[in-house]
Coordinates of C-alpha atoms in Angstrom, one line a residue:
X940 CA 0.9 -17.5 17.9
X941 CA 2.4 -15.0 16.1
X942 CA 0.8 -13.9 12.5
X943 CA 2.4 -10.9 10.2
X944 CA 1.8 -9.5 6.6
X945 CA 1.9 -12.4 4.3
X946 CA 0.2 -14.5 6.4
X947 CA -2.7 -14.8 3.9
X948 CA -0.6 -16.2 1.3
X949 CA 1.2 -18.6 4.3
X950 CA -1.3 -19.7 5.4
X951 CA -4.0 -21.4 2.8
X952 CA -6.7 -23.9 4.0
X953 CA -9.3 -23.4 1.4
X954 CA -12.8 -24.5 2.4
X955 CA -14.8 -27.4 0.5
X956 CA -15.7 -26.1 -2.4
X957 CA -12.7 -24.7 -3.8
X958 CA -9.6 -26.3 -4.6
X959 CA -6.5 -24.4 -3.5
X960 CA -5.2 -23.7 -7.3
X961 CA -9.0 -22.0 -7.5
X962 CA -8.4 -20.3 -4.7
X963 CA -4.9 -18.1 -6.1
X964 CA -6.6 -17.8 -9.6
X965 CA -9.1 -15.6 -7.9
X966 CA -7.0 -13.6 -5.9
X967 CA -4.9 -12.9 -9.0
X968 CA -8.0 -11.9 -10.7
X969 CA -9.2 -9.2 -8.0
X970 CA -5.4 -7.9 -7.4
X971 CA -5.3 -7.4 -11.4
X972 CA -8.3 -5.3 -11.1
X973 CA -7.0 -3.1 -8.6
X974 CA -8.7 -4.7 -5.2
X975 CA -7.4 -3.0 -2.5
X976 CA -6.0 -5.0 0.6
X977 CA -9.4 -4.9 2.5
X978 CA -11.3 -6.4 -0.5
X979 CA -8.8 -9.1 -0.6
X980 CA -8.4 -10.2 2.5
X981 CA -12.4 -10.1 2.8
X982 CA -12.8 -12.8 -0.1
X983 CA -9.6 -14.8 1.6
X984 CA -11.6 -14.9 4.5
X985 CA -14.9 -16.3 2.5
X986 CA -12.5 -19.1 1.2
X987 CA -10.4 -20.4 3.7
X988 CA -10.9 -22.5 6.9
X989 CA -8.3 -20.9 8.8
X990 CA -8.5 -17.1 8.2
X991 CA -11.7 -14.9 10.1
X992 CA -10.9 -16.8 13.6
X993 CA -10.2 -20.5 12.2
X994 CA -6.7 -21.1 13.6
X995 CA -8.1 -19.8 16.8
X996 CA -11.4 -22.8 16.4
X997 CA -8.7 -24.9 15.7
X998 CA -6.2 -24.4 18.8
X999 CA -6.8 -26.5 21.6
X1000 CA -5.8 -24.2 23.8
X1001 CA -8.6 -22.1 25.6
X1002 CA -5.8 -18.7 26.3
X1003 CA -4.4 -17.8 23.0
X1004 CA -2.0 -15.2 22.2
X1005 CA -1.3 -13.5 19.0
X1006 CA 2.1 -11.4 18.5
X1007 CA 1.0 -9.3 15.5
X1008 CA 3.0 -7.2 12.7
X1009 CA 0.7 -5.4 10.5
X1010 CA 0.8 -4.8 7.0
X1011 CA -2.7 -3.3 6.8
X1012 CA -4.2 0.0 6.2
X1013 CA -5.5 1.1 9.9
X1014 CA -4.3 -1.9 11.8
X1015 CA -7.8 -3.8 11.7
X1016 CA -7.1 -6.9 13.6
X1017 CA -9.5 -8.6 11.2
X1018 CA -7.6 -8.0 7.9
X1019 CA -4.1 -8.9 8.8
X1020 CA -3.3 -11.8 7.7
X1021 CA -6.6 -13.0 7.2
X1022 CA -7.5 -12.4 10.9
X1023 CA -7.0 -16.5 11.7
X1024 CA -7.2 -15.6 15.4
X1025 CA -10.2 -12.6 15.0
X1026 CA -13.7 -13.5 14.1
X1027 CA -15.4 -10.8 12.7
X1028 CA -18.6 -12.4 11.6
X1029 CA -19.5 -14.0 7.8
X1030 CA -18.3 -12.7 4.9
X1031 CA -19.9 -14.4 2.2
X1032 CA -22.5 -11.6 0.8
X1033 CA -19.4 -8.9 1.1
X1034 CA -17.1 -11.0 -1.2
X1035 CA -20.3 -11.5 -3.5
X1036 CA -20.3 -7.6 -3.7
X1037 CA -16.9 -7.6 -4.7
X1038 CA -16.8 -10.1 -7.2
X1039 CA -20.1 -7.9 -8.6
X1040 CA -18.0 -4.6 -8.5
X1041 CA -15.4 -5.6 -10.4
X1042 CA -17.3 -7.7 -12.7
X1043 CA -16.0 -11.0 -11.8
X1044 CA -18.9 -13.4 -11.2
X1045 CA -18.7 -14.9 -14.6
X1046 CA -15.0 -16.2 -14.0
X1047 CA -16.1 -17.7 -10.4
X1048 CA -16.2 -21.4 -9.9
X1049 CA -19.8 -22.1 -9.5
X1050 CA -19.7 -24.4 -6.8
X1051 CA -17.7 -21.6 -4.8
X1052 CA -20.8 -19.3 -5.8
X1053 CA -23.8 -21.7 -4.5
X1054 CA -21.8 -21.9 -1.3
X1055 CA -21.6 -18.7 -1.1
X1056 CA -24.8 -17.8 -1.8
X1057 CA -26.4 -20.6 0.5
X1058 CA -24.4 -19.4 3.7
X1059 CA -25.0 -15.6 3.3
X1060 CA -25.2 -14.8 6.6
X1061 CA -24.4 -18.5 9.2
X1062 CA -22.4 -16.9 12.2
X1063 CA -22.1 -20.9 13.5
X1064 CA -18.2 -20.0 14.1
X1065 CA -18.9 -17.5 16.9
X1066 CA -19.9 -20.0 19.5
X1067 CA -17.1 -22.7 18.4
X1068 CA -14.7 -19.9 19.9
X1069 CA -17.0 -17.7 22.6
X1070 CA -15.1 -20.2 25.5
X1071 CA -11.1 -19.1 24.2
X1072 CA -9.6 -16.4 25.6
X1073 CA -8.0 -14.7 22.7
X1074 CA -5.4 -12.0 23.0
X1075 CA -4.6 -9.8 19.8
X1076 CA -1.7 -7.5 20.3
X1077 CA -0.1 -5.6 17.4
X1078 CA 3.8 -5.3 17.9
X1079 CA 4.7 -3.9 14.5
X1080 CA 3.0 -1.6 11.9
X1081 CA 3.4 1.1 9.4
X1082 CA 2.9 3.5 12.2
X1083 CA 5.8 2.4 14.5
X1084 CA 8.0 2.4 11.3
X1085 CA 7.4 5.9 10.6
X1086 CA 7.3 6.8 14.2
X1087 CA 11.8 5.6 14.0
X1088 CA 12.0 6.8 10.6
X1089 CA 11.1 10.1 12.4
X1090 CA 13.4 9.7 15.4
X1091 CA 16.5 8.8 12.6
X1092 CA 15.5 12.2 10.7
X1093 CA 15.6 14.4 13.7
X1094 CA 18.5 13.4 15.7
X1095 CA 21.1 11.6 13.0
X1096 CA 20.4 13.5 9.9
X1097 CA 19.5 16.8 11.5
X1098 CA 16.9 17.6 9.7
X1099 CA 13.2 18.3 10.8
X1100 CA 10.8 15.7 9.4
X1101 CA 6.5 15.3 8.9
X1102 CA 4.8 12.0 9.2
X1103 CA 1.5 12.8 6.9
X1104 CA -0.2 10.1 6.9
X1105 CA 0.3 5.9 7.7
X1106 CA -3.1 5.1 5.7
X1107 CA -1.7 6.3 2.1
X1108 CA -4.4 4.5 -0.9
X1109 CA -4.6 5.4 -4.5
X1110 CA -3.3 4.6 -8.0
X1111 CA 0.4 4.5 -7.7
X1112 CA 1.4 7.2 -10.5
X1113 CA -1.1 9.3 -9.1
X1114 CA 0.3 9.5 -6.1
X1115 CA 3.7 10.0 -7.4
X1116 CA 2.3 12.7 -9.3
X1117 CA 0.3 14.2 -6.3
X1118 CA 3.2 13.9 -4.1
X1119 CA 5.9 16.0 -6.2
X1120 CA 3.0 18.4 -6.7
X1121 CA 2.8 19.2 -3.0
X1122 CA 5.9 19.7 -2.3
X1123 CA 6.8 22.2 -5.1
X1124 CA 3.2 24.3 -4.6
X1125 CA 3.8 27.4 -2.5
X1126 CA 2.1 26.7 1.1
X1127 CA -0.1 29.5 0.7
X1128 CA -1.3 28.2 -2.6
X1129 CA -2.5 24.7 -1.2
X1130 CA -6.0 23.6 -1.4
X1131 CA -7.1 20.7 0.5
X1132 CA -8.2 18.8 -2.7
X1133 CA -9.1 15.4 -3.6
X1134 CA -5.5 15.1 -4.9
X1135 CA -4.2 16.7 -1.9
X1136 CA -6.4 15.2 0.6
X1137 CA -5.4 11.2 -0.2
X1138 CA -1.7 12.6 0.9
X1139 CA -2.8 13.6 5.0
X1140 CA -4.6 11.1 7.7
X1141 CA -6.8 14.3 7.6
X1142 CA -7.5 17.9 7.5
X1143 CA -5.8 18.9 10.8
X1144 CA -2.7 17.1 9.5
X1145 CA -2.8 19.2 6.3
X1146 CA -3.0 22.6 8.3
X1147 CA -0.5 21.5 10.3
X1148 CA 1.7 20.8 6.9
X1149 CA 1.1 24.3 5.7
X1150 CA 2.4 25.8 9.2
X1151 CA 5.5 23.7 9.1
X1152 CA 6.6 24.3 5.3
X1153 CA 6.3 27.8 5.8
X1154 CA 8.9 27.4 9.0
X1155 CA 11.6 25.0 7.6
X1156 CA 14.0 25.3 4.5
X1157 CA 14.9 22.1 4.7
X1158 CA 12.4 18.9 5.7
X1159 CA 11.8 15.3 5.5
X1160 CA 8.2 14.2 4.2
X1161 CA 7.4 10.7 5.7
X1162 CA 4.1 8.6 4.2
X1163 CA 3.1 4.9 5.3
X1164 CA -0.1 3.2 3.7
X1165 CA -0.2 0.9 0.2
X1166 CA -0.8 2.1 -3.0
X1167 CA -2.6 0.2 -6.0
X1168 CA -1.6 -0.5 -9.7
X1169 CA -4.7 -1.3 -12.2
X1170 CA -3.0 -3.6 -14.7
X1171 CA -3.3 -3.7 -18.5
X1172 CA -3.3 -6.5 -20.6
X1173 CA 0.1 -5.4 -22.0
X1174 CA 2.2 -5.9 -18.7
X1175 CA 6.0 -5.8 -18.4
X1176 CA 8.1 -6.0 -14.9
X1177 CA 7.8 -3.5 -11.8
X1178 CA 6.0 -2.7 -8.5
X1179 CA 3.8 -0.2 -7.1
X1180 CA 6.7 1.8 -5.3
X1181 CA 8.8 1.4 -8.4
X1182 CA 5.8 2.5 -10.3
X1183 CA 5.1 5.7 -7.8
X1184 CA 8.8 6.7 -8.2
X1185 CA 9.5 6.6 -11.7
X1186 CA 5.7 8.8 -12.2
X1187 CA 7.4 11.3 -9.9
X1188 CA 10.4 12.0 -11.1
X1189 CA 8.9 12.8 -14.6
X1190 CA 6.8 15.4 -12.7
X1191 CA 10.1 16.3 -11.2
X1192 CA 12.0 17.5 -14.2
X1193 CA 8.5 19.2 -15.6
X1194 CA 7.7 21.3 -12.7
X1195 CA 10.1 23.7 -13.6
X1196 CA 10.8 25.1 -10.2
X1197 CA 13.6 25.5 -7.5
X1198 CA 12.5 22.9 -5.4
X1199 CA 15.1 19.8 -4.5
X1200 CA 13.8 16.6 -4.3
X1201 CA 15.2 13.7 -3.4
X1202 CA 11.9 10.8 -3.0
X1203 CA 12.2 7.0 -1.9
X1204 CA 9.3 4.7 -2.3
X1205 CA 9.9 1.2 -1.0
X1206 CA 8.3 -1.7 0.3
X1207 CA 9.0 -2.6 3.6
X1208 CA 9.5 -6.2 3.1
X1209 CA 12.5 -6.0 0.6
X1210 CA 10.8 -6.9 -2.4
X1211 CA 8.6 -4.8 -4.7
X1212 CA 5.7 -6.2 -7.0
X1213 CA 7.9 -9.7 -8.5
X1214 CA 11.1 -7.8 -8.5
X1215 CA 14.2 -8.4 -6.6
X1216 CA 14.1 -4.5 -6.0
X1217 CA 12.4 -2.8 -2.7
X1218 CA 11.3 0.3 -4.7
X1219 CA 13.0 3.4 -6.1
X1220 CA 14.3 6.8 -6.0
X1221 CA 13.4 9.9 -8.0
X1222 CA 15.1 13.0 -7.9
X1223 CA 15.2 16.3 -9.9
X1224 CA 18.0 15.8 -13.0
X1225 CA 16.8 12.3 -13.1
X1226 CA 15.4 11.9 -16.7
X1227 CA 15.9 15.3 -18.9
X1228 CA 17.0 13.6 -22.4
X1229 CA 13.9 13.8 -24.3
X1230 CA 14.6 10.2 -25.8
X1231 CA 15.0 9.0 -21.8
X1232 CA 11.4 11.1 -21.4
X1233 CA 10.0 8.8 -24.1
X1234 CA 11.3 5.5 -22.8
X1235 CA 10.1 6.3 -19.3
X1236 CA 6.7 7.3 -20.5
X1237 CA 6.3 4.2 -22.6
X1238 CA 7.5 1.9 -18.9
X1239 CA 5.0 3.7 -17.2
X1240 CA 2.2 3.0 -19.2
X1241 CA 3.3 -0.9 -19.8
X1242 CA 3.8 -1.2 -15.9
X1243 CA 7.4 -1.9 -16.9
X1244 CA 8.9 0.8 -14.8
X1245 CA 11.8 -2.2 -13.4
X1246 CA 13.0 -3.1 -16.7
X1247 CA 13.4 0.7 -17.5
X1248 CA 15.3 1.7 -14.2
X1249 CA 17.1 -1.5 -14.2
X1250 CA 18.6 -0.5 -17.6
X1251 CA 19.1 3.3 -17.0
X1252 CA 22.3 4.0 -15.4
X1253 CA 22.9 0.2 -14.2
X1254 CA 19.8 0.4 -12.3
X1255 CA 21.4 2.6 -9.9
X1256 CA 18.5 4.7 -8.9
X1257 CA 16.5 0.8 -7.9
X1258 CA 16.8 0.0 -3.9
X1259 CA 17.9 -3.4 -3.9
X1260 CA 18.4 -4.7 -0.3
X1261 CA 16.6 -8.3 -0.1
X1262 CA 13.9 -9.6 1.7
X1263 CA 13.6 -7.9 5.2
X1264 CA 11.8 -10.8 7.0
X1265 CA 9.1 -8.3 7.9
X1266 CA 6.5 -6.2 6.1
X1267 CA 4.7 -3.1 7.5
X1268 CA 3.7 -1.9 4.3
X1269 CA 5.3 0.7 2.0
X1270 CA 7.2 4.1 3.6
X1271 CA 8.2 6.7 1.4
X1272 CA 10.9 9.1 2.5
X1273 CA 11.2 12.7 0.7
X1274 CA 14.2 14.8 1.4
X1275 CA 12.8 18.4 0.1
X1276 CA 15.2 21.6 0.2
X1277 CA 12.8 24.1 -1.2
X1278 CA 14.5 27.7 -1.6
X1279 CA 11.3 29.0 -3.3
X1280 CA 9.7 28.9 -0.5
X1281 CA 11.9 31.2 2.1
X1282 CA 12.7 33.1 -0.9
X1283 CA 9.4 34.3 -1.5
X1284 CA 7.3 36.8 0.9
X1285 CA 4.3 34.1 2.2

């Protein structure tokens, strides 16, 4: 078998007491409330026959292996795609704690809630699968990406690059924000923040950051993970990468520094939120006309950061390459030439 980001979505086989239109309206519910990946994929698994180690009840075969690409936070076997050939035990009370945290009971179908609530904690699925041999193996993540986005940094572009982190979370325009921040904040200045912290797989990695900026002029900043966008009732067009980008070059041209940036936030899979765009760029000099200011400001906070690039400049600073036919997550790239740095005495 092979299963890869997406696979949720592929792969629906909802369980009695929802009907599959049911099943969408609720994951559109959680996503516009900001559920993270995790959170999703643990109510998908409540719903569906398939996901949490059905395909693997299913098979007829007793060896089963699964090639896996993983578009998930971590790699956790039991969240990509559902985990349809990784059982990791019921999830019924877990997706009632979600549906409580983000105040969504009321809009569940009831007969979905008794069923829930009447199988809190039935583990009859372990023993339908304890006699398959079931091989998980992951040949594609976020990590690997990163690890030959590296490689291409290093020896074609000559330039010295620093994975931070592969498990990147957070609002995106906070992150946009937070990311154009650390790169423009003399290394000496730093403080391993909440704002800062979300940025690094840890603290080691961020003390390894402040020794390598303070060595190299030049340098490529590489970040894997998956950002969120809480949406508003008043919604236009964009993505979170798009969304990420367009917050950070505003904070580009108000930093007011002598830092270069050059930023690319894309999803790995081609397509960005429902956009025919991968993501975006941001870069100092982007948007200076107060009027262009304005307009970007006003996207930003209708989510409509597509229809704003897309309309600047012929939507020249939008990555538009098609679908990829595989999805690792997001990667953003930052190309940072920052003089202020080995012009000051640190």
């Amino acid at each position: 078998m092979i299963h890869l980001g997406g696979g949720s979505a592929l792969l629906p086989l909802p369980i009695d007491a929802l009907s599959l239109e049911e099943k969408c309206q609720i994951i559109k519910l959680l996503q516009s409330k900001g559920a993270n990946i995790q959170e999703l994929n643990t109510v998908r698994q409540s719903m569906s026959q398939l996901k949490n180690g059905g395909l693997a009840r299913f098979a007829k075969s007793t060896t089963i292996i699964s090639l896996i690409l993983s578009d998930v936070i971590g790699d956790p076997l039991e969240f990509i795609a559902s985990g349809p050939t990784f059982y990791s035990g019921n999830k019924n009370q877990q997706t009632l704690d979600i549906f409580n945290k983000y105040d969504l009971i009321h809009y569940i179908p009831t007969q979905f809630l008794q069923h829930l609530k009447e199988n809190e904690s039935t583990n009859d699925n372990v023993t339908k699968s304890s006699t398959k041999q079931i091989h998980n193996v992951i040949v594609g993540s976020n990590h690997i990406a990163l690890d030959a986005a590296a490689h291409l940094c290093q020896n074609s572009l000559t330039c010295v690059p620093f994975i931070a982190t592969t498990c990147l979370q957070g609002e995106a325009r906070e992150i946009g924000r937070h990311l154009v921040d650390l790169v423009t904040t003399n290394p000496s200045e730093l403080v391993y923040n909440d704002n800062i912290s979300c940025l690094f797989s840890d603290k080691s990695t961020f003390d390894a950051f402040q020794k390598f900026i303070k060595q190299n002029k030049q340098y490529y900043l590489l970040l894997g993970g998956e950002t969120t966008v809480v949406m508003k009732n008043d919604c236009g067009k964009g993505g979170r990468c798009q969304e990420l980008a367009l917050s950070a070059a505003l904070t580009i041209d108000n930093s007011n520094n002598n830092t270069s940036i050059l930023l690319l936030a894309a999803g790995s899979d081609g397509i960005d939120g429902p956009t025919d765009a991968a993501g975006a760029f941001a870069f100092n000099g982007m948007i200076i006309d107060e009027s262009d200011i304005q307009k970007a400001r006003k996207a930003l906070d209708k989510h409509d950061a597509y229809t704003y690039l897309n309309e600047t400049n012929d939507g020249i600073n939008l990555l538009k390459i098609g679908h990829t036919n595989t999805n690792v997550m997001d990667i953003i790239i930052i190309f940072v030439n920052n003089n202020l740095y080995m012009d000051s005495k640190i």
